[in-house]
PDB file of C-alpha atoms in Angstrom:
ATOM      1  CA  UNK A  12      21.514  -5.572   2.124  1.00 80.00           C
ATOM      2  CA  UNK A  13      18.997  -7.090   3.277  1.00 86.00           C
ATOM      3  CA  UNK A  14      15.294  -6.706   2.609  1.00 92.00           C
ATOM      4  CA  UNK A  15      11.815  -7.356   4.533  1.00 95.00           C
ATOM      5  CA  UNK A  16       8.124  -8.772   2.347  1.00 96.00           C
ATOM      6  CA  UNK A  17       5.033  -8.336   4.754  1.00 96.00           C
ATOM      7  CA  UNK A  18       2.367 -10.170   2.285  1.00 92.00           C
ATOM      8  CA  UNK A  19       0.126  -9.142   3.622  1.00 94.00           C
ATOM      9  CA  UNK A  20      -0.751  -5.469   4.347  1.00 93.00           C
ATOM     10  CA  UNK A  21      -4.124  -5.793   5.649  1.00 96.00           C
ATOM     11  CA  UNK A  22      -5.370  -8.283   7.560  1.00 97.00           C
ATOM     12  CA  UNK A  23      -8.745  -8.820   9.658  1.00 97.00           C
ATOM     13  CA  UNK A  24      -9.753 -11.840  12.069  1.00 97.00           C
ATOM     14  CA  UNK A  25     -12.138 -12.357  14.655  1.00 97.00           C
ATOM     15  CA  UNK A  26     -12.111 -11.362  18.454  1.00 97.00           C
ATOM     16  CA  UNK A  27     -10.654 -14.756  20.044  1.00 97.00           C
ATOM     17  CA  UNK A  28      -9.866 -16.488  16.819  1.00 98.00           C
ATOM     18  CA  UNK A  29      -6.249 -16.992  16.303  1.00 98.00           C
ATOM     19  CA  UNK A  30      -3.850 -14.911  13.975  1.00 98.00           C
ATOM     20  CA  UNK A  31      -0.739 -14.931  11.866  1.00 98.00           C
ATOM     21  CA  UNK A  32       1.222 -12.474  10.088  1.00 98.00           C
ATOM     22  CA  UNK A  33       3.466 -13.616   7.767  1.00 98.00           C
ATOM     23  CA  UNK A  34       7.633 -12.392   7.103  1.00 97.00           C
ATOM     24  CA  UNK A  35       9.749 -13.253   5.150  1.00 97.00           C
ATOM     25  CA  UNK A  36      13.394 -12.102   5.272  1.00 96.00           C
ATOM     26  CA  UNK A  37      16.156 -11.446   2.661  1.00 95.00           C
ATOM     27  CA  UNK A  38      19.919 -11.537   3.246  1.00 91.00           C
ATOM     28  CA  UNK A  39      23.641 -12.980   2.226  1.00 88.00           C
ATOM     29  CA  UNK A  40      24.243 -12.423   5.991  1.00 86.00           C
ATOM     30  CA  UNK A  41      23.676 -13.793   9.666  1.00 86.00           C
ATOM     31  CA  UNK A  42      20.841 -12.107  10.727  1.00 88.00           C
ATOM     32  CA  UNK A  43      18.815 -10.518  13.867  1.00 90.00           C
ATOM     33  CA  UNK A  44      14.616 -10.602  13.876  1.00 94.00           C
ATOM     34  CA  UNK A  45      12.228  -8.742  15.304  1.00 95.00           C
ATOM     35  CA  UNK A  46       9.137  -7.296  15.356  1.00 97.00           C
ATOM     36  CA  UNK A  47       6.976  -3.907  16.600  1.00 97.00           C
ATOM     37  CA  UNK A  48       3.352  -3.018  17.157  1.00 97.00           C
ATOM     38  CA  UNK A  49       2.501   0.452  16.696  1.00 95.00           C
ATOM     39  CA  UNK A  50      -1.227   1.705  17.935  1.00 93.00           C
ATOM     40  CA  UNK A  51      -2.356   4.881  15.931  1.00 88.00           C
ATOM     41  CA  UNK A  52      -0.598   7.636  16.883  1.00 84.00           C
ATOM     42  CA  UNK A  53       2.082   6.759  18.980  1.00 90.00           C
ATOM     43  CA  UNK A  54       5.076   4.725  18.653  1.00 92.00           C
ATOM     44  CA  UNK A  55       6.876   1.378  17.701  1.00 94.00           C
ATOM     45  CA  UNK A  56       6.990  -1.205  20.692  1.00 95.00           C
ATOM     46  CA  UNK A  57       9.505  -3.996  21.097  1.00 95.00           C
ATOM     47  CA  UNK A  58       7.254  -6.974  20.852  1.00 96.00           C
ATOM     48  CA  UNK A  59       9.729  -9.618  20.491  1.00 96.00           C
ATOM     49  CA  UNK A  60      13.047 -10.499  18.279  1.00 93.00           C
ATOM     50  CA  UNK A  61      15.490 -13.837  17.406  1.00 93.00           C
ATOM     51  CA  UNK A  62      18.677 -13.487  18.043  1.00 87.00           C
ATOM     52  CA  UNK A  63      19.849 -16.501  17.685  1.00 85.00           C
ATOM     53  CA  UNK A  64      19.474 -20.248  19.686  1.00 87.00           C
ATOM     54  CA  UNK A  65      15.905 -21.604  20.063  1.00 89.00           C
ATOM     55  CA  UNK A  66      13.406 -20.871  17.121  1.00 91.00           C
ATOM     56  CA  UNK A  67      10.573 -19.926  18.883  1.00 96.00           C
ATOM     57  CA  UNK A  68      10.528 -17.242  20.444  1.00 96.00           C
ATOM     58  CA  UNK A  69       7.948 -15.235  22.884  1.00 96.00           C
ATOM     59  CA  UNK A  70       7.181 -11.763  22.774  1.00 95.00           C
ATOM     60  CA  UNK A  71       5.249  -9.437  24.818  1.00 94.00           C
ATOM     61  CA  UNK A  72       1.649  -9.672  25.191  1.00 93.00           C
ATOM     62  CA  UNK A  73       1.079 -13.552  24.012  1.00 96.00           C
ATOM     63  CA  UNK A  74       3.038 -12.909  20.958  1.00 97.00           C
ATOM     64  CA  UNK A  75       4.923 -15.576  19.589  1.00 97.00           C
ATOM     65  CA  UNK A  76       7.248 -16.088  16.885  1.00 98.00           C
ATOM     66  CA  UNK A  77       9.551 -18.868  15.054  1.00 96.00           C
ATOM     67  CA  UNK A  78      12.549 -18.143  12.839  1.00 95.00           C
ATOM     68  CA  UNK A  79      13.056 -20.735  10.087  1.00 95.00           C
ATOM     69  CA  UNK A  80      16.434 -20.082   8.145  1.00 92.00           C
ATOM     70  CA  UNK A  81      15.999 -22.386   5.352  1.00 93.00           C
ATOM     71  CA  UNK A  82      12.226 -20.057   4.416  1.00 93.00           C
ATOM     72  CA  UNK A  83      12.965 -16.981   5.016  1.00 95.00           C
ATOM     73  CA  UNK A  84      11.071 -16.990   7.964  1.00 96.00           C
ATOM     74  CA  UNK A  85      10.050 -14.964  10.722  1.00 97.00           C
ATOM     75  CA  UNK A  86       6.424 -14.852  11.148  1.00 98.00           C
ATOM     76  CA  UNK A  87       4.166 -13.738  14.771  1.00 98.00           C
ATOM     77  CA  UNK A  88       1.809 -15.878  15.803  1.00 98.00           C
ATOM     78  CA  UNK A  89      -1.347 -15.574  18.452  1.00 98.00           C
ATOM     79  CA  UNK A  90      -3.762 -18.199  19.657  1.00 97.00           C
ATOM     80  CA  UNK A  91      -6.415 -16.015  20.682  1.00 97.00           C
ATOM     81  CA  UNK A  92      -6.477 -11.929  19.218  1.00 97.00           C
ATOM     82  CA  UNK A  93      -8.389  -8.905  20.924  1.00 97.00           C
ATOM     83  CA  UNK A  94      -9.727  -5.701  20.194  1.00 96.00           C
ATOM     84  CA  UNK A  95      -6.249  -4.123  21.433  1.00 96.00           C
ATOM     85  CA  UNK A  96      -4.503  -5.928  19.576  1.00 97.00           C
ATOM     86  CA  UNK A  97      -6.051  -3.829  16.193  1.00 97.00           C
ATOM     87  CA  UNK A  98      -2.559  -1.982  15.794  1.00 96.00           C
ATOM     88  CA  UNK A  99       0.431  -2.505  12.496  1.00 95.00           C
ATOM     89  CA  UNK A 100       2.646  -4.603  13.189  1.00 97.00           C
ATOM     90  CA  UNK A 101       6.107  -4.024  11.449  1.00 96.00           C
ATOM     91  CA  UNK A 102       8.309  -6.940  11.003  1.00 97.00           C
ATOM     92  CA  UNK A 103      12.442  -5.960  10.601  1.00 94.00           C
ATOM     93  CA  UNK A 104      16.229  -7.485  10.128  1.00 92.00           C
ATOM     94  CA  UNK A 105      19.301  -6.271  10.878  1.00 87.00           C
ATOM     95  CA  UNK A 106      22.710  -8.087   9.978  1.00 83.00           C
ATOM     96  CA  UNK A 107      23.796 -10.096  13.477  1.00 80.00           C
ATOM     97  CA  UNK A 108      27.707  -8.537  13.462  1.00 70.00           C
ATOM     98  CA  UNK A 109      28.814  -5.452  14.357  1.00 60.00           C
ATOM     99  CA  UNK A 110      30.730  -4.278  11.497  1.00 61.00           C
ATOM    100  CA  UNK A 111      29.816  -1.730   9.993  1.00 53.00           C
ATOM    101  CA  UNK A 112      26.869  -1.642   8.468  1.00 51.00           C
ATOM    102  CA  UNK A 113      25.972  -3.662  12.346  1.00 57.00           C
ATOM    103  CA  UNK A 114      23.201  -0.442  12.442  1.00 68.00           C
ATOM    104  CA  UNK A 115      21.199  -1.559   9.591  1.00 77.00           C
ATOM    105  CA  UNK A 116      17.462  -1.701  10.653  1.00 86.00           C
ATOM    106  CA  UNK A 117      15.810  -2.747   7.662  1.00 90.00           C
ATOM    107  CA  UNK A 118      11.267  -3.356   8.555  1.00 92.00           C
ATOM    108  CA  UNK A 119       8.561  -4.042   6.297  1.00 94.00           C
ATOM    109  CA  UNK A 120       6.106  -1.627   4.611  1.00 92.00           C
ATOM    110  CA  UNK A 121       3.439  -3.319   7.882  1.00 94.00           C
ATOM    111  CA  UNK A 122       0.943  -4.807   8.874  1.00 96.00           C
ATOM    112  CA  UNK A 123      -2.444  -3.285  10.248  1.00 96.00           C
ATOM    113  CA  UNK A 124      -4.033  -6.089  11.750  1.00 97.00           C
ATOM    114  CA  UNK A 125      -8.106  -5.363  13.385  1.00 97.00           C
ATOM    115  CA  UNK A 126      -9.472  -6.786  15.455  1.00 97.00           C
ATOM    116  CA  UNK A 127     -13.984  -7.593  14.522  1.00 96.00           C
ATOM    117  CA  UNK A 128     -15.214  -7.688  18.395  1.00 95.00           C
TER     118      UNK A 128
ATOM    119  CA  UNK B   3      15.555   2.681  32.796  1.00 84.00           C
ATOM    120  CA  UNK B   4      15.683   4.231  29.460  1.00 86.00           C
ATOM    121  CA  UNK B   5      13.247   6.703  28.095  1.00 91.00           C
ATOM    122  CA  UNK B   6      12.933   8.377  25.444  1.00 95.00           C
ATOM    123  CA  UNK B   7      11.306  11.608  24.502  1.00 96.00           C
ATOM    124  CA  UNK B   8      10.071  13.536  21.297  1.00 97.00           C
ATOM    125  CA  UNK B   9       8.921  16.942  20.843  1.00 95.00           C
ATOM    126  CA  UNK B  10       6.845  18.377  20.179  1.00 96.00           C
ATOM    127  CA  UNK B  11       4.420  15.419  19.516  1.00 95.00           C
ATOM    128  CA  UNK B  12       2.320  18.199  16.742  1.00 96.00           C
ATOM    129  CA  UNK B  13       3.592  20.361  14.073  1.00 96.00           C
ATOM    130  CA  UNK B  14       1.920  22.432  11.543  1.00 97.00           C
ATOM    131  CA  UNK B  15       4.246  23.704   9.618  1.00 97.00           C
ATOM    132  CA  UNK B  16       4.027  26.311   6.328  1.00 97.00           C
ATOM    133  CA  UNK B  17       5.807  25.426   3.349  1.00 97.00           C
ATOM    134  CA  UNK B  18       9.009  27.367   3.311  1.00 96.00           C
ATOM    135  CA  UNK B  19       9.625  27.510   7.313  1.00 97.00           C
ATOM    136  CA  UNK B  20      12.513  25.686   9.464  1.00 97.00           C
ATOM    137  CA  UNK B  21      12.270  22.831  11.401  1.00 96.00           C
ATOM    138  CA  UNK B  22      13.227  21.811  14.871  1.00 97.00           C
ATOM    139  CA  UNK B  23      12.535  17.995  15.882  1.00 97.00           C
ATOM    140  CA  UNK B  24      14.248  16.587  19.168  1.00 97.00           C
ATOM    141  CA  UNK B  25      15.156  13.690  20.353  1.00 98.00           C
ATOM    142  CA  UNK B  26      16.489  13.031  24.140  1.00 97.00           C
ATOM    143  CA  UNK B  27      17.239  10.281  26.286  1.00 96.00           C
ATOM    144  CA  UNK B  28      17.994   8.925  29.365  1.00 95.00           C
ATOM    145  CA  UNK B  29      19.218   6.005  31.177  1.00 92.00           C
ATOM    146  CA  UNK B  30      21.748   5.012  28.936  1.00 89.00           C
ATOM    147  CA  UNK B  31      25.137   6.314  28.021  1.00 87.00           C
ATOM    148  CA  UNK B  32      26.843   6.818  24.774  1.00 88.00           C
ATOM    149  CA  UNK B  33      23.715   5.644  22.328  1.00 90.00           C
ATOM    150  CA  UNK B  34      22.498   5.278  18.986  1.00 90.00           C
ATOM    151  CA  UNK B  35      20.842   7.354  17.635  1.00 93.00           C
ATOM    152  CA  UNK B  36      18.892   7.285  14.274  1.00 93.00           C
ATOM    153  CA  UNK B  37      16.662   9.722  12.924  1.00 95.00           C
ATOM    154  CA  UNK B  38      12.741   8.103  10.399  1.00 94.00           C
ATOM    155  CA  UNK B  39       9.806   8.597   8.139  1.00 94.00           C
ATOM    156  CA  UNK B  40       7.054   7.555   7.911  1.00 92.00           C
ATOM    157  CA  UNK B  41       4.896   8.825   5.453  1.00 85.00           C
ATOM    158  CA  UNK B  42       1.591   6.488   4.309  1.00 77.00           C
ATOM    159  CA  UNK B  43       1.826   4.084   2.711  1.00 70.00           C
ATOM    160  CA  UNK B  44       5.493   3.395   3.093  1.00 73.00           C
ATOM    161  CA  UNK B  45       7.147   2.023   6.383  1.00 81.00           C
ATOM    162  CA  UNK B  46       9.259   3.425   7.985  1.00 89.00           C
ATOM    163  CA  UNK B  47      12.024   5.126   6.562  1.00 89.00           C
ATOM    164  CA  UNK B  48      15.666   5.430   7.898  1.00 90.00           C
ATOM    165  CA  UNK B  49      16.547   9.415   7.507  1.00 93.00           C
ATOM    166  CA  UNK B  50      19.843   9.357  10.008  1.00 93.00           C
ATOM    167  CA  UNK B  51      22.118   7.750  12.353  1.00 89.00           C
ATOM    168  CA  UNK B  52      25.083   8.331  15.040  1.00 91.00           C
ATOM    169  CA  UNK B  53      27.306   7.085  17.188  1.00 87.00           C
ATOM    170  CA  UNK B  54      28.651   9.927  18.759  1.00 89.00           C
ATOM    171  CA  UNK B  55      28.380  13.112  19.617  1.00 92.00           C
ATOM    172  CA  UNK B  56      29.098  15.387  16.006  1.00 90.00           C
ATOM    173  CA  UNK B  57      29.098  11.685  14.513  1.00 90.00           C
ATOM    174  CA  UNK B  58      26.009  11.885  12.020  1.00 91.00           C
ATOM    175  CA  UNK B  59      24.947   9.267   9.145  1.00 88.00           C
ATOM    176  CA  UNK B  60      22.401  10.179   5.845  1.00 88.00           C
ATOM    177  CA  UNK B  61      21.168   7.295   4.326  1.00 82.00           C
ATOM    178  CA  UNK B  62      18.574   9.746   2.739  1.00 79.00           C
ATOM    179  CA  UNK B  63      20.075  13.336   0.084  1.00 66.00           C
ATOM    180  CA  UNK B  64      16.590  15.972   1.361  1.00 78.00           C
ATOM    181  CA  UNK B  65      15.542  18.365   2.426  1.00 87.00           C
ATOM    182  CA  UNK B  66      16.607  17.573   6.317  1.00 94.00           C
ATOM    183  CA  UNK B  67      19.448  17.665   8.944  1.00 95.00           C
ATOM    184  CA  UNK B  68      20.646  15.682  11.750  1.00 96.00           C
ATOM    185  CA  UNK B  69      23.066  17.207  14.324  1.00 96.00           C
ATOM    186  CA  UNK B  70      23.897  15.562  18.088  1.00 96.00           C
ATOM    187  CA  UNK B  71      24.625  18.369  20.061  1.00 95.00           C
ATOM    188  CA  UNK B  72      25.055  16.570  22.911  1.00 94.00           C
ATOM    189  CA  UNK B  73      25.668  12.396  23.928  1.00 94.00           C
ATOM    190  CA  UNK B  74      21.749  11.996  24.750  1.00 95.00           C
ATOM    191  CA  UNK B  75      20.354  14.379  22.162  1.00 96.00           C
ATOM    192  CA  UNK B  76      19.405  15.041  19.125  1.00 97.00           C
ATOM    193  CA  UNK B  77      17.852  16.911  16.630  1.00 97.00           C
ATOM    194  CA  UNK B  78      16.086  17.292  13.339  1.00 97.00           C
ATOM    195  CA  UNK B  79      16.099  19.238  10.994  1.00 96.00           C
ATOM    196  CA  UNK B  80      14.745  21.782   7.861  1.00 96.00           C
ATOM    197  CA  UNK B  81      15.733  25.078   6.655  1.00 95.00           C
ATOM    198  CA  UNK B  82      12.774  25.172   4.522  1.00 95.00           C
ATOM    199  CA  UNK B  83       9.999  22.849   4.856  1.00 95.00           C
ATOM    200  CA  UNK B  84       8.573  20.789   2.012  1.00 94.00           C
ATOM    201  CA  UNK B  85       5.276  19.113   0.853  1.00 94.00           C
ATOM    202  CA  UNK B  86       6.911  16.043   0.394  1.00 91.00           C
ATOM    203  CA  UNK B  87       8.266  16.569   3.932  1.00 93.00           C
ATOM    204  CA  UNK B  88       5.431  15.703   5.941  1.00 93.00           C
ATOM    205  CA  UNK B  89       4.672  13.127   7.615  1.00 93.00           C
ATOM    206  CA  UNK B  90       5.605  10.307  10.961  1.00 94.00           C
ATOM    207  CA  UNK B  91       8.774  11.282  12.662  1.00 96.00           C
ATOM    208  CA  UNK B  92      10.349   8.887  14.852  1.00 96.00           C
ATOM    209  CA  UNK B  93      13.572   8.797  17.128  1.00 97.00           C
ATOM    210  CA  UNK B  94      14.714   5.601  17.888  1.00 95.00           C
ATOM    211  CA  UNK B  95      17.889   5.029  20.480  1.00 93.00           C
ATOM    212  CA  UNK B  96      19.373   1.786  20.203  1.00 89.00           C
ATOM    213  CA  UNK B  97      22.801   1.141  22.668  1.00 85.00           C
ATOM    214  CA  UNK B  98      26.407   0.899  21.054  1.00 72.00           C
ATOM    215  CA  UNK B  99      27.966  -1.464  23.689  1.00 60.00           C
ATOM    216  CA  UNK B 100      27.621  -5.424  22.835  1.00 56.00           C
ATOM    217  CA  UNK B 101      27.059  -7.137  20.548  1.00 53.00           C
ATOM    218  CA  UNK B 102      22.797  -6.565  19.538  1.00 60.00           C
ATOM    219  CA  UNK B 103      21.057  -3.653  17.474  1.00 67.00           C
ATOM    220  CA  UNK B 104      17.406  -4.036  19.597  1.00 85.00           C
ATOM    221  CA  UNK B 105      16.056  -0.663  18.323  1.00 90.00           C
ATOM    222  CA  UNK B 106      13.747   0.679  21.051  1.00 92.00           C
ATOM    223  CA  UNK B 107      11.320   4.098  19.328  1.00 95.00           C
ATOM    224  CA  UNK B 108       9.995   7.571  20.832  1.00 96.00           C
ATOM    225  CA  UNK B 109       6.036   9.472  20.769  1.00 95.00           C
ATOM    226  CA  UNK B 110       7.113  10.607  17.962  1.00 95.00           C
ATOM    227  CA  UNK B 111       6.009  13.610  15.921  1.00 96.00           C
ATOM    228  CA  UNK B 112       3.215  14.234  13.126  1.00 95.00           C
ATOM    229  CA  UNK B 113       3.982  17.042  10.997  1.00 96.00           C
ATOM    230  CA  UNK B 114       2.057  18.675   8.757  1.00 96.00           C
ATOM    231  CA  UNK B 115       2.921  20.777   5.661  1.00 96.00           C
ATOM    232  CA  UNK B 116       0.693  22.512   4.263  1.00 96.00           C
TER     233      UNK B 116
END
């Protein structure tokens, strides 16, 4: 089984400042990792994903994340945030194999990013 | 490209009434389909997933049921709603073939049970 911990439930940051949203996971098998963003009253939109290869993954809207296997982390970063980045961000993990249970996507509880003008 | 639809967008129902939420996917065949519930402060909870017509797996015991009458249609139902069924319901799909399980989400249905 997998679990995901998003260490901060809320992160306020000033506009044009950098931001890091933290995500740690636990799993006994290799994993795929995802970040999703949810704007108010909308569904989840995929920001980026790590499947294999380079540990630095670039996504949409200027976000990037780095997979650190030794620290079991997948932190999300953006060098300069905009007002429009205000949303809730979810980290998720799934087993990296196609056997039984591979359909399971386990989510963290989310981090609400508030960008202050 | 693929598109996922959910309706209704918003629903207010009395306790004890029935429920039917619908999700359809366009632009892909044989998708895996999922129902999630998002309650305030509790993240996303997987309720059901389906790998094919008539094949439903339930993740948590509850007052809800799911059906997949067609390849790209997924329905969430209840015979009698409880107050605790209130929440934001999200449908998602992923490609069955391949080695990744990237899930793509619909716009959601906000359900309020009074």
